[in-house]
Tab-separated table of C-alpha atoms in Angstrom:
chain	number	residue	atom	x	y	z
A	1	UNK	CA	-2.440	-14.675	-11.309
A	2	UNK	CA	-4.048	-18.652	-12.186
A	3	UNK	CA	-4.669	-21.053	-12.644
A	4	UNK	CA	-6.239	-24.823	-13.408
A	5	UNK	CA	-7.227	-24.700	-12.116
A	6	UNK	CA	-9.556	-24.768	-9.571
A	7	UNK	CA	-9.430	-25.878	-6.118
A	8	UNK	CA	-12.562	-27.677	-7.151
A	9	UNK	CA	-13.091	-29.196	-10.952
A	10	UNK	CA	-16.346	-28.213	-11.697
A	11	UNK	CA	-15.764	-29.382	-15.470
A	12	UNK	CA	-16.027	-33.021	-14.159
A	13	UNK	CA	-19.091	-32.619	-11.364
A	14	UNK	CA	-21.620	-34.718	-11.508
A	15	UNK	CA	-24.333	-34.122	-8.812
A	16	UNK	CA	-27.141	-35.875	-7.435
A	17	UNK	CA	-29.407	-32.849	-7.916
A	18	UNK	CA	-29.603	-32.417	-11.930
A	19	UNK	CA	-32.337	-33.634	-13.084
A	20	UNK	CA	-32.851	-37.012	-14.812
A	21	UNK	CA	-29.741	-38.034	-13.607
A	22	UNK	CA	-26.278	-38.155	-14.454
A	23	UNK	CA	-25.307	-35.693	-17.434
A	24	UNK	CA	-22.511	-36.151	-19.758
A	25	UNK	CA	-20.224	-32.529	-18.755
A	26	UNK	CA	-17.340	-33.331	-20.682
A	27	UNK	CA	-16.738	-30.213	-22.806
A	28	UNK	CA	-16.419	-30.175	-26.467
A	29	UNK	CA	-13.394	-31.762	-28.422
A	30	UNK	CA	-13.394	-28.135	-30.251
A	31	UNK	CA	-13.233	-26.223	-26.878
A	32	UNK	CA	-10.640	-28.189	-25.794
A	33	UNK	CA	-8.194	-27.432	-28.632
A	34	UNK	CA	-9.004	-23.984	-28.285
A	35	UNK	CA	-8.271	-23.593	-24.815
A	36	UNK	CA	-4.925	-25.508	-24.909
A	37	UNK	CA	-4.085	-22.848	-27.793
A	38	UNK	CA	-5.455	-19.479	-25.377
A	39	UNK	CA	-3.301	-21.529	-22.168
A	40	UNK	CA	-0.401	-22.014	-24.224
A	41	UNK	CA	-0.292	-18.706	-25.446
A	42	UNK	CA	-0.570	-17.494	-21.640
A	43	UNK	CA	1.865	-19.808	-20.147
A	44	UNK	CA	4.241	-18.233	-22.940
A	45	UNK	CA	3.907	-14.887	-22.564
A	46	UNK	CA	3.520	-15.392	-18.510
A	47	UNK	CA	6.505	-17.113	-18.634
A	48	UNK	CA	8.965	-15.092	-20.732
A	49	UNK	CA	7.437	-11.971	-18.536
A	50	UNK	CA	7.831	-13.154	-15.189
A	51	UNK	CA	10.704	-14.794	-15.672
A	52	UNK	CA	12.424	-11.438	-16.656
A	53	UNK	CA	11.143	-9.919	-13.857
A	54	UNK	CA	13.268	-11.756	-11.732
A	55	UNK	CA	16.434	-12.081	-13.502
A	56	UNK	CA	16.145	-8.332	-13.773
A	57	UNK	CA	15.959	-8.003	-9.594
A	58	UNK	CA	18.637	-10.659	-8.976
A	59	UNK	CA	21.523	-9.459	-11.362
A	60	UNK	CA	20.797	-6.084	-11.959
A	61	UNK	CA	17.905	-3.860	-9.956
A	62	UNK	CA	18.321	-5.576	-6.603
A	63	UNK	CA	15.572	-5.667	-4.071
A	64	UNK	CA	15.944	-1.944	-2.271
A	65	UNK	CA	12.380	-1.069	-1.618
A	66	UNK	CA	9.247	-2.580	-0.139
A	67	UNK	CA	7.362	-3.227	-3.135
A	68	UNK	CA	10.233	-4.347	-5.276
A	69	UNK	CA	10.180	-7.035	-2.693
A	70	UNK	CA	6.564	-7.621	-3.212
A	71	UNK	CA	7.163	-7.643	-6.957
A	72	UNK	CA	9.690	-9.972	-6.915
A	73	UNK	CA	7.440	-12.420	-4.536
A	74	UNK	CA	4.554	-11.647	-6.787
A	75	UNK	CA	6.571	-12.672	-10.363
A	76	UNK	CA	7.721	-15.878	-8.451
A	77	UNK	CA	4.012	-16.881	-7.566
A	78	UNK	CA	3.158	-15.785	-11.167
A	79	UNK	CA	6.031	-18.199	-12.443
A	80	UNK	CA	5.256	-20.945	-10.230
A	81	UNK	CA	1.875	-20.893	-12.211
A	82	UNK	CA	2.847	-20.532	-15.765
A	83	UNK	CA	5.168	-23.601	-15.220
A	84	UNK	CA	2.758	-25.574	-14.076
A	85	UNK	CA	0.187	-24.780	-16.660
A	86	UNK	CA	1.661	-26.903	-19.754
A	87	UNK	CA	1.788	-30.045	-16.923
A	88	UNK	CA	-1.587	-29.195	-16.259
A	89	UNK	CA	-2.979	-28.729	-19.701
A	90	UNK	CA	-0.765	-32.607	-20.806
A	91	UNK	CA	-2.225	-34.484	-17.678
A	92	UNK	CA	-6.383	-33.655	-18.399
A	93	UNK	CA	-6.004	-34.523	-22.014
A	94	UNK	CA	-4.278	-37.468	-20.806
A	95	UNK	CA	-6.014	-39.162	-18.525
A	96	UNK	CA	-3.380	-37.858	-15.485
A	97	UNK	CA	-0.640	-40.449	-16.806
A	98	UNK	CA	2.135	-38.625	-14.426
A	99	UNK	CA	0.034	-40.135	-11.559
A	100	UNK	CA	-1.338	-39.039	-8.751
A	101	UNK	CA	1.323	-36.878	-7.029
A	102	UNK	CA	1.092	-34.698	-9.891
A	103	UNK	CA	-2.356	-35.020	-9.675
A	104	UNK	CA	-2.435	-33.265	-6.241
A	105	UNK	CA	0.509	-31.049	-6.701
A	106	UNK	CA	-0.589	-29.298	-10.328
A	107	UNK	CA	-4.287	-29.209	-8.715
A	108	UNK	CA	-2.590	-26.812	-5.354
A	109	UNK	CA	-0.550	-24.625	-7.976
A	110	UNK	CA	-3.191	-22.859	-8.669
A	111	UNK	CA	-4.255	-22.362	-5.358
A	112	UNK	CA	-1.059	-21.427	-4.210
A	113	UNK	CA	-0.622	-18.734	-6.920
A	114	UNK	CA	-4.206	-17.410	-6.488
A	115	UNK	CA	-3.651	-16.622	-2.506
A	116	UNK	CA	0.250	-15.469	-2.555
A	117	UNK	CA	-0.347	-13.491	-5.938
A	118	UNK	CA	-4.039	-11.563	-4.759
A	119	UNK	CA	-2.691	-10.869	-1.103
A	120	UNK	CA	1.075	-9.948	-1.984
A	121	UNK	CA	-0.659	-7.271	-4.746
A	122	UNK	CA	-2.847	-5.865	-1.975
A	123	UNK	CA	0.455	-5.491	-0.234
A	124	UNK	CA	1.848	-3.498	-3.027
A	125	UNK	CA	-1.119	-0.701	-3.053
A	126	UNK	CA	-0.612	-0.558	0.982
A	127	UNK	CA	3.354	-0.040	0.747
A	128	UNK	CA	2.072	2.914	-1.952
A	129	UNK	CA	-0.383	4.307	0.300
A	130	UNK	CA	1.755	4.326	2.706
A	131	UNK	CA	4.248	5.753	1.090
A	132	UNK	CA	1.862	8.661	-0.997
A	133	UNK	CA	-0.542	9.443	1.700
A	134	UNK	CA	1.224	8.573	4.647
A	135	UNK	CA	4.376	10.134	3.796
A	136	UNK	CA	5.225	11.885	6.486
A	137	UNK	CA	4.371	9.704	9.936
A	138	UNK	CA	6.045	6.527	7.981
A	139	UNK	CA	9.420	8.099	7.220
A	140	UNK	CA	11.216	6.632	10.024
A	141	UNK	CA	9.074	3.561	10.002
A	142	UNK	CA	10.463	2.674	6.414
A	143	UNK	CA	13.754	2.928	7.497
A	144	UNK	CA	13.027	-1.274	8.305
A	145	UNK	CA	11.542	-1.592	5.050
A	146	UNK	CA	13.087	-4.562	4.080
A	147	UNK	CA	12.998	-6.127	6.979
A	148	UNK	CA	9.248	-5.963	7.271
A	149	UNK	CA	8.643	-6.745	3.836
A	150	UNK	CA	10.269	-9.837	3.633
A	151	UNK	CA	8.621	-11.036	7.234
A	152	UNK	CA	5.034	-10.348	5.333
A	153	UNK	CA	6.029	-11.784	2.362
A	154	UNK	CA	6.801	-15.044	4.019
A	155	UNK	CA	3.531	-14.964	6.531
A	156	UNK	CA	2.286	-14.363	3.082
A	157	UNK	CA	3.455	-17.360	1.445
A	158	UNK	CA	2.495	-19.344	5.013
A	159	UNK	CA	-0.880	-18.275	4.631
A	160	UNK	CA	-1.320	-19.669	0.887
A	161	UNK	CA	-0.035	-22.689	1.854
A	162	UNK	CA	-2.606	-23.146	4.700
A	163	UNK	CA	-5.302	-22.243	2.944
A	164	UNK	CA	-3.968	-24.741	-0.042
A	165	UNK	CA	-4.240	-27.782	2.436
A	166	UNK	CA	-7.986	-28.857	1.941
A	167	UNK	CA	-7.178	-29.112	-1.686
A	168	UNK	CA	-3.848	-30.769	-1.287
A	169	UNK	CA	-5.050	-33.389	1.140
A	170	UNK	CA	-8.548	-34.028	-0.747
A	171	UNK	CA	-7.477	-33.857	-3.945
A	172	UNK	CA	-7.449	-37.560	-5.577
A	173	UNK	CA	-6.743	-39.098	-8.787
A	174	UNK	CA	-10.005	-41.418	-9.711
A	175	UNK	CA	-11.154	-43.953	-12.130
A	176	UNK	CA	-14.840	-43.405	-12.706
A	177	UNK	CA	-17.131	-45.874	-14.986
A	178	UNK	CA	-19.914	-44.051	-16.861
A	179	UNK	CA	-23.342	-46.057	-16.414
A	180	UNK	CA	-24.131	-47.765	-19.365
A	181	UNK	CA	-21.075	-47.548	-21.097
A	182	UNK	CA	-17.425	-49.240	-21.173
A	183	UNK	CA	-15.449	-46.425	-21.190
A	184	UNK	CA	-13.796	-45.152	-18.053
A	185	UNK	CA	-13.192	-41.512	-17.106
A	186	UNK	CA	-9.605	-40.435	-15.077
A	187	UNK	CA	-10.353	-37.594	-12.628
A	188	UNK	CA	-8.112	-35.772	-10.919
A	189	UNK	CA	-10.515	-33.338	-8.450
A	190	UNK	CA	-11.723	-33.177	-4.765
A	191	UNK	CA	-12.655	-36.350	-3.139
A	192	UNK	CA	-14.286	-37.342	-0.089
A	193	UNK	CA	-15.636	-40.263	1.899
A	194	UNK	CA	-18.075	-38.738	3.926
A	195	UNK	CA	-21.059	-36.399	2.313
A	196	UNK	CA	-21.248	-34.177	5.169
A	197	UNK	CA	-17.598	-33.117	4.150
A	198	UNK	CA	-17.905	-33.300	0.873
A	199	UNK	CA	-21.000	-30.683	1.108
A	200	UNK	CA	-19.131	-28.454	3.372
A	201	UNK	CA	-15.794	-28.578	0.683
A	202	UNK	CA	-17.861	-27.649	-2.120
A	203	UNK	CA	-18.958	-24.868	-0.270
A	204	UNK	CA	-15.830	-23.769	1.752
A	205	UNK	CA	-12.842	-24.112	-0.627
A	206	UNK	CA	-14.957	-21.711	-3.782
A	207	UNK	CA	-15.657	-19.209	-1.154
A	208	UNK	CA	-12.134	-18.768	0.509
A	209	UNK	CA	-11.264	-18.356	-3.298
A	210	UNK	CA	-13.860	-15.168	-3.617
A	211	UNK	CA	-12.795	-13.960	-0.266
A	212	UNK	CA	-9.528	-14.322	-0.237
A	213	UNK	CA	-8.526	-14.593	-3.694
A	214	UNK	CA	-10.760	-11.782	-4.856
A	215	UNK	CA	-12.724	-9.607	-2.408
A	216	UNK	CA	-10.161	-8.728	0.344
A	217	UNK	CA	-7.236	-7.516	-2.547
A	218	UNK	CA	-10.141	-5.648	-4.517
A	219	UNK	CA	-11.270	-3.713	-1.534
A	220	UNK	CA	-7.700	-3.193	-0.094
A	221	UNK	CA	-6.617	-2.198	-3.484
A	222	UNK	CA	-9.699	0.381	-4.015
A	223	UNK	CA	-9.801	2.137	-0.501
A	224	UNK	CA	-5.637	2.615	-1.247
A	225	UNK	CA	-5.342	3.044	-4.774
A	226	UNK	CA	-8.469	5.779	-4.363
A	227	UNK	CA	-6.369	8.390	-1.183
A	228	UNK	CA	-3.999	7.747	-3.459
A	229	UNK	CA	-5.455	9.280	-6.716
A	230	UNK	CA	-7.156	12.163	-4.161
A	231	UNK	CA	-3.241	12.840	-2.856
A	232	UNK	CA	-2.051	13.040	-6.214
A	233	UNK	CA	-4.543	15.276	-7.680
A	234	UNK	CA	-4.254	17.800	-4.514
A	235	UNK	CA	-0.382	17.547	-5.723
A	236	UNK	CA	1.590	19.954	-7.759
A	237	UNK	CA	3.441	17.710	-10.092
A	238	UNK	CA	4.008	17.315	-13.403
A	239	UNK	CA	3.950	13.423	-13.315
A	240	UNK	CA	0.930	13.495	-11.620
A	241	UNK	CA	-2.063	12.615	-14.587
A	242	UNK	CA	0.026	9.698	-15.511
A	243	UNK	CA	0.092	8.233	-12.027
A	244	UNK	CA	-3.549	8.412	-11.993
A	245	UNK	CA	-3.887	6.522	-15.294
A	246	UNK	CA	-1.249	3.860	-14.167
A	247	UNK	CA	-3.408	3.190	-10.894
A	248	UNK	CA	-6.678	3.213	-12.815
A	249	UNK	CA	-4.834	0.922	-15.283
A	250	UNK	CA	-3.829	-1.638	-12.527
A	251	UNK	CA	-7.434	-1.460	-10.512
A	252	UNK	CA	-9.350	-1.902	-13.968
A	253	UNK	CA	-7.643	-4.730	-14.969
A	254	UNK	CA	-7.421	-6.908	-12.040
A	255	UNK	CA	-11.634	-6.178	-11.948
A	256	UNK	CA	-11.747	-7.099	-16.003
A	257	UNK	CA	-9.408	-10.403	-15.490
A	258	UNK	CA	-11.072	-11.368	-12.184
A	259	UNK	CA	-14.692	-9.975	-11.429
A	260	UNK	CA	-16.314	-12.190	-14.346
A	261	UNK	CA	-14.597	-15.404	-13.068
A	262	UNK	CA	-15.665	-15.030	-9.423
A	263	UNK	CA	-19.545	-14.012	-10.339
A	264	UNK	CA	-19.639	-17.069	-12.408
A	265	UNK	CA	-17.635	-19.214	-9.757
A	266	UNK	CA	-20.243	-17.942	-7.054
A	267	UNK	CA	-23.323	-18.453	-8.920
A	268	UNK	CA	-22.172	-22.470	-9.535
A	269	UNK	CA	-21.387	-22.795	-6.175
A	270	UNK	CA	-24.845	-21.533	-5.076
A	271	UNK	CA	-27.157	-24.022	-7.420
A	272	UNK	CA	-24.568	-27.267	-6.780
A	273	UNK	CA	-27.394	-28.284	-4.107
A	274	UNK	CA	-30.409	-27.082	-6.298
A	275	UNK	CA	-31.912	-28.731	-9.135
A	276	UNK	CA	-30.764	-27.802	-12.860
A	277	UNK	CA	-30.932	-28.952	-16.355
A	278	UNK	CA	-28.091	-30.498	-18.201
A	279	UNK	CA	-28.814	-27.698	-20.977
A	280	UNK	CA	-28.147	-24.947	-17.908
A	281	UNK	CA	-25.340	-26.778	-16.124
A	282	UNK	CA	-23.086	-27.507	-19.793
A	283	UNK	CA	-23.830	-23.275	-20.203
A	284	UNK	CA	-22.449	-22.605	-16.768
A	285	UNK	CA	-19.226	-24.867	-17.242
A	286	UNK	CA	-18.626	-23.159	-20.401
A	287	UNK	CA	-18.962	-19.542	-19.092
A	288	UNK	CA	-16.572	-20.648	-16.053
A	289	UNK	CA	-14.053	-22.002	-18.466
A	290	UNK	CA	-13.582	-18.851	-20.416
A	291	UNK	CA	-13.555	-16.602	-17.597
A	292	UNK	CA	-11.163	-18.400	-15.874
A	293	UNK	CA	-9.170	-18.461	-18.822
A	294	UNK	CA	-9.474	-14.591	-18.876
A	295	UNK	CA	-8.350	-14.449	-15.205
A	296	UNK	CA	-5.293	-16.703	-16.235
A	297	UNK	CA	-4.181	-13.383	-18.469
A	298	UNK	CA	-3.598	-11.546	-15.058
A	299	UNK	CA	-0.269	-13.398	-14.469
A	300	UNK	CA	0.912	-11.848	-18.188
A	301	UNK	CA	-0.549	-8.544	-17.537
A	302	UNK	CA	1.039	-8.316	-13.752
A	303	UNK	CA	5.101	-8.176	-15.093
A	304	UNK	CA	3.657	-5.012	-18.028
A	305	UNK	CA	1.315	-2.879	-14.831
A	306	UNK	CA	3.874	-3.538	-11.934
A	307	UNK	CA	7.290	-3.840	-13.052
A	308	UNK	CA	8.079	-2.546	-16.643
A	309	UNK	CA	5.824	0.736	-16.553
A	310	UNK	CA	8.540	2.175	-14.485
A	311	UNK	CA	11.099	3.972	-15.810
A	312	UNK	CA	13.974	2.660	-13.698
A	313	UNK	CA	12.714	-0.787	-14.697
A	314	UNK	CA	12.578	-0.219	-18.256
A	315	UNK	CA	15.947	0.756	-17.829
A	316	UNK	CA	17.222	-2.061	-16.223
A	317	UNK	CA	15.512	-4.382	-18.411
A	318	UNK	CA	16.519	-2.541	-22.001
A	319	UNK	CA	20.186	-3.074	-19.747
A	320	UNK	CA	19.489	-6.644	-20.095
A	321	UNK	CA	18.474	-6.668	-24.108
A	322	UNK	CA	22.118	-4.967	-24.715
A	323	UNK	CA	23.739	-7.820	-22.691
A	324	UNK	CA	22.032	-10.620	-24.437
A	325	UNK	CA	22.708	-8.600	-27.779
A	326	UNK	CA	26.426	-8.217	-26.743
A	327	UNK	CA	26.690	-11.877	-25.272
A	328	UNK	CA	25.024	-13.214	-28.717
A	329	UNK	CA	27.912	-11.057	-31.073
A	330	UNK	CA	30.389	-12.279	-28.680
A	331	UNK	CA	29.259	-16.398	-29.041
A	332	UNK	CA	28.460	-15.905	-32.859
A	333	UNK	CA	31.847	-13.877	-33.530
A	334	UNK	CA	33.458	-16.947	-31.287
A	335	UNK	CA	31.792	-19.121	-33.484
A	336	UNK	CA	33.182	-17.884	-36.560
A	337	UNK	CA	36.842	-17.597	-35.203
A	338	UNK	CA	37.032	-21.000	-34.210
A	339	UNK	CA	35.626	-22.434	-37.537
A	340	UNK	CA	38.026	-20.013	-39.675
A	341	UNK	CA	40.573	-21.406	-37.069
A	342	UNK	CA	39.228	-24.665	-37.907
A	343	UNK	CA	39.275	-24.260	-41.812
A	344	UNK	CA	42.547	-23.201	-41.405
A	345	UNK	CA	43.975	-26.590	-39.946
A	346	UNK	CA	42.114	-28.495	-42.433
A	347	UNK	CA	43.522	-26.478	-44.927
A	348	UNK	CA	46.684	-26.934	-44.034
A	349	UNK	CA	46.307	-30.737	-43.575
A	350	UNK	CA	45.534	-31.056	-47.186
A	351	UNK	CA	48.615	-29.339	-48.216
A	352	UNK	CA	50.982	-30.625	-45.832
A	353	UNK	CA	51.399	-33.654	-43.257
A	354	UNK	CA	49.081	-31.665	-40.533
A	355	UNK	CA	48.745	-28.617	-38.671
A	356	UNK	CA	50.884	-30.389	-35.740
A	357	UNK	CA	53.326	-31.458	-38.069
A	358	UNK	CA	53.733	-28.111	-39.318
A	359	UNK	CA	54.025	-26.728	-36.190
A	360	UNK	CA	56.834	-29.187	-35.371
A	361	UNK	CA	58.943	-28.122	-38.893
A	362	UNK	CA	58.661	-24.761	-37.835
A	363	UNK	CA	59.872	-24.867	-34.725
């Protein structure tokens, strides 16, 4: 699910405590290209995925369950992402022209997506604990199901909005002058007036990402997603060994995509108040850039482990490649009638006085 971008620009920090000074962070011209190329490619895929996702629950599967609820939610925070992404990508290269407005609202997509996506997939491996393990004391309970779903998924979204403020009210779009030079930098990041706040900020806003964002839905996700593998395998079934891979599928993933980020977000966050090198602090910018643009891939990777592994999805979305086939024959096959019906006319205008005039001497 992700994102920006951060809820606190590291690539633009520059703190009173490296040494010598003020260091130039701006990342290479090269690294730059290549992560608009590995974003755009994301945004595409995350896009074209999530975006079925929910055509495919408004016009054809329909919300009946729980967690088609919470898949639903969690393509729409997914979506919400992956169009903000190309904005994103547009505004740092230049110079946040679309103004500061943007500025704050692109920098809070991120955030937004990062809370709503994380918690609303921990809901998904409770509704399937719930359902596996707890089978039989939540039978009547689920009778509600939709009900209750929908009431989380909004305290959900409430939640991911609240903990979005600090960077929505903080976040400011800056001219800064580098010493000794002409040239002036555009920043769009976290600003304060006070250094009190500004210290606690730096500190507070990276750790409710870990915590939040990370931790909680990891440990939610592995205390569920593991009674469910030991229900399974006590289980008779058939269907049972491929269940087991899916879950280990979805749990090994969202550590691959996410763990590496959040290790590299927390170790930053612990030396901003120490003293480092420019040497160390460029390495540590450029290890956080790629494995945040690893944890973008979760919002691609979400629509393929959630929605179309399942069979009744697969058929509802193969549903929706026949009707695009069938609606594309239909418009080309109009197409063609109506330019034969077309030719026609002019055909007959060059051998007579006009189609209308012909129709006239007919009649």
């Amino acid at each position: 699910m992700e994102s920006s971008t951060l809820d606190y620009d590291y690539s633009q920090t520059t703190d009173d405590y490296i040494e010598n000074g003020l260091c130039n962070l701006d990342p290479d011209p090269m690294e730059v290209i290549t992560q608009t190329y590995i974003h755009s490619i994301i945004c595409a895929f995350g896009l074209i995925g999530n975006a079925l996702v929910i055509v495919t629950y408004i016009f054809y599967k329909r919300t009946k369950t729980m967690t088609d609820v919470y898949l639903y939610n969690v393509a729409v925070a997914d979506l919400i992402f992956v169009i903000a992404l190309p904005f994103i990508i547009y505004n740092e290269q230049h110079s946040w022209s679309m103004g500061a407005v943007a500025c704050k609202m692109l920098r809070s997509a991120y955030s937004i997506n990062l809370y709503s996506g994380m918690l609303l997939l921990a809901c998904i491996s409770g509704d399937r604990y719930v359902a596996i393990v707890q089978a039989r004391r939540s039978f009547g309970a689920r009778t509600h199901a939709l009900t209750y779903s929908r009431l989380i998924c909004s305290a959900v979204w409430v939640f991911a909005v609240a903990l979005t403020l600090p960077t929505l009210l903080y976040t400011e779009r800056f001219e800064e002058q580098t010493l000794g030079a002409e040239t002036v930098t555009v920043m769009c990041q976290l600003s304060f007036s006070k250094n009190q706040t500004a210290k606690l900020m730096k500190v507070v806003v990276p750790s409710l990402q870990m915590a939040v964002g990370f931790l909680l839905p990891l440990s939610v996700m592995v205390f569920c997603y593991s009674s469910i593998v030991c229900t399974l395998l006590r289980a008779q079934s058939s269907q049972r060994h491929k269940a087991v891979r899916v879950i280990l599928a979805v749990v090994v993933v969202f550590i691959v995509c996410h763990l590496p980020y959040n290790v590299t977000l927390l170790s930053h966050t612990l030396s901003l108040f120490k003293e480092r090198s420019c040497k160390v602090e460029r390495m540590k910018l450029q290890v956080l850039a790629i494995s945040r643009s690893v944890a973008y891939l979760h919002c691609c990777l979400n629509p393929i482990l959630y929605a179309f592994i399942g069979v009744k999805f697969r058929s509802h979305f193969q549903q929706i490649m026949r009707d695009l086939w069938c609606f594309s024959k239909k418009y080309i096959y109009n197409a063609r009638t109506s330019r034969a019906t077309s030719d026609v006319c002019i055909s007959g205008r060059v051998s007579s006085d006009g189609c209308n005039n012909m129709t006239s001497f007919s009649a």
